[in-house]
mmCIF file of C-alpha atoms in Angstrom:
data_model
loop_
_atom_site.group_PDB
_atom_site.id
_atom_site.type_symbol
_atom_site.label_atom_id
_atom_site.label_comp_id
_atom_site.label_asym_id
_atom_site.label_seq_id
_atom_site.Cartn_x
_atom_site.Cartn_y
_atom_site.Cartn_z
ATOM 1 C CA ILE A 1 23.569 78.160 105.533
ATOM 2 C CA LEU A 2 22.864 77.297 101.640
ATOM 3 C CA ASN A 3 23.813 80.490 100.397
ATOM 4 C CA HIS A 4 27.527 80.668 102.523
ATOM 5 C CA ILE A 5 28.529 77.009 101.656
ATOM 6 C CA SER A 6 27.827 76.496 98.438
ATOM 7 C CA ALA A 7 31.116 76.973 97.231
ATOM 8 C CA ASN A 8 31.373 74.030 98.808
ATOM 9 C CA TYR A 9 29.145 71.626 99.044
ATOM 10 C CA VAL A 10 30.589 68.578 97.024
ATOM 11 C CA THR A 11 34.160 69.168 99.455
ATOM 12 C CA ILE A 12 31.477 69.547 102.362
ATOM 13 C CA ALA A 13 29.385 66.005 100.976
ATOM 14 C CA LYS A 14 32.328 64.285 100.610
ATOM 15 C CA ASP A 15 32.906 64.439 104.823
ATOM 16 C CA TYR A 16 31.855 62.034 107.188
ATOM 17 C CA SER A 17 30.895 64.401 109.298
ATOM 18 C CA GLY A 18 29.877 66.933 106.430
ATOM 19 C CA THR A 19 27.329 64.194 104.810
ATOM 20 C CA HIS A 20 25.388 64.148 107.645
ATOM 21 C CA VAL A 21 24.969 67.997 107.668
ATOM 22 C CA LEU A 22 23.481 68.663 104.412
ATOM 23 C CA GLN A 23 21.154 64.879 104.599
ATOM 24 C CA ALA A 24 19.922 67.421 107.399
ATOM 25 C CA LEU A 25 19.277 70.465 105.589
ATOM 26 C CA LEU A 26 17.804 68.759 102.573
ATOM 27 C CA ASP A 27 14.918 67.199 104.801
ATOM 28 C CA LYS A 28 14.426 70.937 106.035
ATOM 29 C CA SER A 29 14.222 72.271 102.728
ATOM 30 C CA ASN A 30 10.202 71.131 102.625
ATOM 31 C CA ASN A 31 10.401 71.917 98.748
ATOM 32 C CA ASN A 32 11.610 75.203 98.700
ATOM 33 C CA LEU A 33 12.154 76.594 95.394
ATOM 34 C CA ILE A 34 14.741 79.280 96.124
ATOM 35 C CA GLN A 35 16.754 76.505 98.694
ATOM 36 C CA GLU A 36 16.685 73.420 96.289
ATOM 37 C CA GLN A 37 17.870 75.279 93.303
ATOM 38 C CA ILE A 38 20.818 76.173 95.210
ATOM 39 C CA VAL A 39 20.909 72.348 96.156
ATOM 40 C CA LEU A 40 20.620 71.712 92.452
ATOM 41 C CA ASN A 41 23.253 74.832 90.959
ATOM 42 C CA ALA A 42 26.001 73.246 93.695
ATOM 43 C CA ILE A 43 26.035 70.101 93.095
ATOM 44 C CA ARG A 44 25.449 70.838 89.202
ATOM 45 C CA ASP A 45 28.770 69.182 86.378
ATOM 46 C CA LYS A 46 29.830 67.333 89.906
ATOM 47 C CA GLU A 47 26.816 65.003 90.336
ATOM 48 C CA ILE A 48 28.330 61.809 89.337
ATOM 49 C CA GLU A 49 31.644 62.923 90.887
ATOM 50 C CA MET A 50 29.034 62.772 94.065
ATOM 51 C CA ALA A 51 27.638 59.184 92.568
ATOM 52 C CA TYR A 52 30.392 57.196 93.133
ATOM 53 C CA ASP A 53 32.059 58.897 96.811
ATOM 54 C CA ASN A 54 30.975 56.721 100.135
ATOM 55 C CA ASN A 55 30.411 59.586 101.826
ATOM 56 C CA ALA A 56 28.522 62.304 98.728
ATOM 57 C CA THR A 57 26.253 59.286 97.406
ATOM 58 C CA HIS A 58 24.598 59.290 100.028
ATOM 59 C CA VAL A 59 23.677 63.478 99.816
ATOM 60 C CA LEU A 60 22.930 62.686 96.408
ATOM 61 C CA GLN A 61 20.770 59.706 96.756
ATOM 62 C CA LYS A 62 18.460 62.776 99.559
ATOM 63 C CA ILE A 63 17.982 65.146 96.617
ATOM 64 C CA VAL A 64 16.537 62.788 94.229
ATOM 65 C CA THR A 65 14.312 61.579 97.168
ATOM 66 C CA THR A 66 13.779 64.919 98.927
ATOM 67 C CA ILE A 67 13.554 67.216 95.280
ATOM 68 C CA SER A 68 10.875 66.187 92.863
ATOM 69 C CA GLU A 69 11.260 64.550 89.944
ATOM 70 C CA GLU A 70 10.323 67.533 87.334
ATOM 71 C CA ARG A 71 12.435 70.796 89.157
ATOM 72 C CA ARG A 72 15.704 68.240 89.127
ATOM 73 C CA GLU A 73 15.383 67.155 85.507
ATOM 74 C CA LYS A 74 19.185 68.056 84.727
ATOM 75 C CA LEU A 75 20.405 65.740 87.242
ATOM 76 C CA ASN A 76 18.256 62.931 86.141
ATOM 77 C CA GLU A 77 19.611 63.494 82.113
ATOM 78 C CA VAL A 78 23.523 63.415 83.868
ATOM 79 C CA ILE A 79 21.918 59.446 85.995
ATOM 80 C CA LEU A 80 20.004 58.315 83.146
ATOM 81 C CA SER A 81 23.656 58.578 80.454
ATOM 82 C CA ASN A 82 25.612 57.411 83.326
ATOM 83 C CA LEU A 83 22.820 54.493 83.704
ATOM 84 C CA GLN A 84 24.903 51.312 82.682
ATOM 85 C CA ASN A 85 27.652 52.391 84.805
ATOM 86 C CA LEU A 86 26.040 53.343 87.967
ATOM 87 C CA CYS A 87 24.492 49.859 87.809
ATOM 88 C CA PHE A 88 28.155 48.605 87.949
ATOM 89 C CA ASN A 89 28.420 50.185 91.422
ATOM 90 C CA SER A 90 27.962 50.131 95.011
ATOM 91 C CA ASN A 91 27.371 53.278 95.703
ATOM 92 C CA GLY A 92 25.819 53.852 91.951
ATOM 93 C CA ASN A 93 23.360 51.179 91.966
ATOM 94 C CA CYS A 94 22.092 52.660 95.228
ATOM 95 C CA LEU A 95 21.135 56.441 93.472
ATOM 96 C CA VAL A 96 19.467 54.068 90.573
ATOM 97 C CA LYS A 97 17.913 52.436 92.944
ATOM 98 C CA LYS A 98 16.345 55.886 94.740
ATOM 99 C CA MET A 99 15.538 57.227 91.021
ATOM 100 C CA ILE A 100 13.816 53.705 90.280
ATOM 101 C CA LYS A 101 11.777 54.661 93.472
ATOM 102 C CA GLU A 102 10.783 58.524 92.748
ATOM 103 C CA THR A 103 10.666 58.633 88.873
ATOM 104 C CA LYS A 104 6.662 58.894 87.983
ATOM 105 C CA SER A 105 6.899 60.263 84.676
ATOM 106 C CA ILE A 106 6.520 57.953 81.622
ATOM 107 C CA ASP A 107 8.558 59.229 79.885
ATOM 108 C CA ASN A 108 11.847 59.167 82.479
ATOM 109 C CA MET A 109 10.118 55.015 82.883
ATOM 110 C CA THR A 110 10.278 54.489 79.570
ATOM 111 C CA LYS A 111 13.851 56.045 79.289
ATOM 112 C CA ILE A 112 15.550 53.959 82.954
ATOM 113 C CA THR A 113 13.895 50.820 80.568
ATOM 114 C CA ASN A 114 15.721 51.259 77.081
ATOM 115 C CA ILE A 115 18.751 51.945 78.997
ATOM 116 C CA ILE A 116 18.753 48.671 80.856
ATOM 117 C CA THR A 117 16.692 46.377 78.199
ATOM 118 C CA GLU A 118 20.068 46.667 75.962
ATOM 119 C CA TYR A 119 23.346 46.439 79.012
ATOM 120 C CA CYS A 120 21.205 43.573 80.891
ATOM 121 C CA ILE A 121 22.397 40.317 80.383
ATOM 122 C CA GLU A 122 25.731 42.460 81.361
ATOM 123 C CA ILE A 123 23.790 44.099 84.895
ATOM 124 C CA ALA A 124 21.673 40.945 85.612
ATOM 125 C CA GLN A 125 25.494 39.075 86.068
ATOM 126 C CA ASP A 126 26.718 41.479 87.780
ATOM 127 C CA PRO A 127 27.318 42.154 91.664
ATOM 128 C CA TYR A 128 24.890 45.379 92.456
ATOM 129 C CA GLY A 129 23.894 45.545 89.121
ATOM 130 C CA ASN A 130 21.836 42.349 90.016
ATOM 131 C CA TYR A 131 20.194 43.989 92.865
ATOM 132 C CA VAL A 132 18.926 46.654 90.429
ATOM 133 C CA ILE A 133 17.055 44.490 87.767
ATOM 134 C CA GLN A 134 15.819 42.896 91.071
ATOM 135 C CA TYR A 135 14.581 46.257 92.553
ATOM 136 C CA LEU A 136 12.817 46.813 89.319
ATOM 137 C CA PHE A 137 11.225 44.113 89.627
ATOM 138 C CA GLU A 138 9.919 44.840 92.791
ATOM 139 C CA GLU A 139 8.662 48.659 92.199
ATOM 140 C CA TRP A 140 7.718 48.082 89.412
ATOM 141 C CA ASP A 141 4.401 47.224 87.095
ATOM 142 C CA LYS A 142 5.073 44.205 85.494
ATOM 143 C CA ASN A 143 3.672 45.406 81.925
ATOM 144 C CA CYS A 144 6.557 48.749 82.604
ATOM 145 C CA ILE A 145 9.681 46.555 81.978
ATOM 146 C CA ALA A 146 8.582 43.606 80.261
ATOM 147 C CA PRO A 147 11.196 43.799 77.433
ATOM 148 C CA ILE A 148 14.101 43.149 79.760
ATOM 149 C CA ILE A 149 11.218 40.369 81.604
ATOM 150 C CA ASP A 150 10.976 39.159 77.497
ATOM 151 C CA ILE A 151 14.940 39.243 77.584
ATOM 152 C CA LEU A 152 15.984 37.659 80.319
ATOM 153 C CA ILE A 153 13.806 35.103 80.086
ATOM 154 C CA GLU A 154 14.964 33.673 76.926
ATOM 155 C CA ASN A 155 18.298 33.373 78.691
ATOM 156 C CA ILE A 156 17.337 31.859 81.925
ATOM 157 C CA SER A 157 19.735 29.008 81.621
ATOM 158 C CA SER A 158 22.732 31.123 81.138
ATOM 159 C CA LEU A 159 22.047 33.131 84.051
ATOM 160 C CA SER A 160 20.921 30.727 86.612
ATOM 161 C CA ILE A 161 23.681 28.746 86.814
ATOM 162 C CA GLN A 162 26.034 32.510 87.900
ATOM 163 C CA LYS A 163 26.342 32.930 90.860
ATOM 164 C CA PHE A 164 24.687 36.952 90.578
ATOM 165 C CA SER A 165 22.611 36.819 88.407
ATOM 166 C CA SER A 166 21.083 32.971 89.261
ATOM 167 C CA ASN A 167 19.752 35.424 92.480
ATOM 168 C CA VAL A 168 17.548 37.112 88.670
ATOM 169 C CA SER A 169 16.349 34.415 87.940
ATOM 170 C CA GLU A 170 15.035 33.263 91.514
ATOM 171 C CA LYS A 171 13.326 36.469 91.918
ATOM 172 C CA LEU A 172 12.131 36.712 88.143
ATOM 173 C CA ILE A 173 10.446 32.776 88.874
ATOM 174 C CA GLU A 174 8.944 34.498 91.425
ATOM 175 C CA LEU A 175 7.752 37.592 90.402
ATOM 176 C CA VAL A 176 5.982 37.076 86.480
ATOM 177 C CA ASP A 177 2.746 36.080 86.202
ATOM 178 C CA ASP A 178 1.534 32.585 85.579
ATOM 179 C CA ASP A 179 1.899 32.392 81.835
ATOM 180 C CA LYS A 180 5.870 33.351 82.023
ATOM 181 C CA LYS A 181 6.072 31.236 84.510
ATOM 182 C CA VAL A 182 5.565 28.299 81.985
ATOM 183 C CA ILE A 183 7.881 30.029 79.688
ATOM 184 C CA ILE A 184 10.986 29.379 81.931
ATOM 185 C CA PHE A 185 9.327 25.744 83.448
ATOM 186 C CA ASN A 186 10.294 24.821 80.289
ATOM 187 C CA LYS A 187 13.069 26.138 79.864
ATOM 188 C CA LEU A 188 14.917 25.549 82.871
ATOM 189 C CA PHE A 189 13.676 21.803 82.475
ATOM 190 C CA ALA A 190 14.133 20.990 79.010
ATOM 191 C CA GLU A 191 16.558 17.486 78.642
ATOM 192 C CA ARG A 192 19.153 20.305 76.546
ATOM 193 C CA GLU A 193 18.995 22.634 79.460
ATOM 194 C CA LEU A 194 18.130 20.528 82.332
ATOM 195 C CA LEU A 195 21.841 18.724 83.486
ATOM 196 C CA SER A 196 23.658 22.266 83.108
ATOM 197 C CA VAL A 197 21.798 23.407 85.032
ATOM 198 C CA LEU A 198 21.191 21.129 87.721
ATOM 199 C CA LYS A 199 25.507 19.853 87.670
ATOM 200 C CA ASN A 200 25.337 24.114 88.382
ATOM 201 C CA LYS A 201 25.375 24.669 93.056
ATOM 202 C CA TYR A 202 23.429 28.548 91.509
ATOM 203 C CA GLY A 203 21.404 26.604 89.357
ATOM 204 C CA ARG A 204 19.870 23.780 91.664
ATOM 205 C CA PHE A 205 18.873 26.640 94.433
ATOM 206 C CA VAL A 206 16.133 28.117 91.011
ATOM 207 C CA LEU A 207 15.139 24.986 89.840
ATOM 208 C CA GLN A 208 14.660 23.827 93.567
ATOM 209 C CA LYS A 209 12.759 27.484 93.511
ATOM 210 C CA ALA A 210 10.683 27.055 90.671
ATOM 211 C CA VAL A 211 9.400 22.977 91.910
ATOM 212 C CA LYS A 212 8.538 25.624 94.715
ATOM 213 C CA ILE A 213 6.315 27.063 93.316
ATOM 214 C CA MET A 214 5.248 25.106 90.115
ATOM 215 C CA GLN A 215 1.855 23.655 89.890
ATOM 216 C CA LYS A 216 0.805 20.341 90.719
ATOM 217 C CA GLU A 217 -0.392 18.874 87.119
ATOM 218 C CA LYS A 218 3.580 20.880 85.673
ATOM 219 C CA LYS A 219 5.183 18.933 87.931
ATOM 220 C CA GLU A 220 3.811 15.965 86.936
ATOM 221 C CA GLU A 221 3.704 16.639 82.947
ATOM 222 C CA ILE A 222 7.298 17.209 83.851
ATOM 223 C CA LYS A 223 8.083 14.018 85.991
ATOM 224 C CA ASN A 224 7.071 13.065 83.568
ATOM 225 C CA SER A 225 8.893 13.841 80.257
ATOM 226 C CA LEU A 226 12.315 13.231 82.369
#
């Protein structure tokens, strides 16, 4: 079946019904190297076209989750080289999240971290990209994404007063270790920062999150300083 349809694989993937057929075939591949290679050859040079398509993106995501990381090296390279733009797209960011979940090699994890670190402020502020960063917090060890966390903490006040990045700020407060929480609290409640965050409807949610998880001693310290 795969040999018969391989020449039209991408066209079928873009079809509302065809996408389900190809996903079902991928589920039945059972790590068959020959079948996997037919699929990877069929999508070559069309990966990004598929990533942005409403139907074909689900086939591409299924490929990422059913074909092991080391056997889809070319696809990994294509996704990595387009990672920033994929984060800014409703379909692309779903593919990036699948990639994050299925990435186990230190080399690929480092590449993803480096790219997102370079563009993390823009990605955090994006309607779709902010979900990618939140997903990283949930899936990967905090030591792996330390450079991203440090940049976000440095810009926590400005991120907290914007609609989409305020969600990142809240997630950051929840998930970082206690030492970094203290740094965040000190930045958010600093005299020169607090008023602008407090006056903003998104910023108030971030401050409420901070107060909710703050230890009693820190609350007293901040109250006294205010």
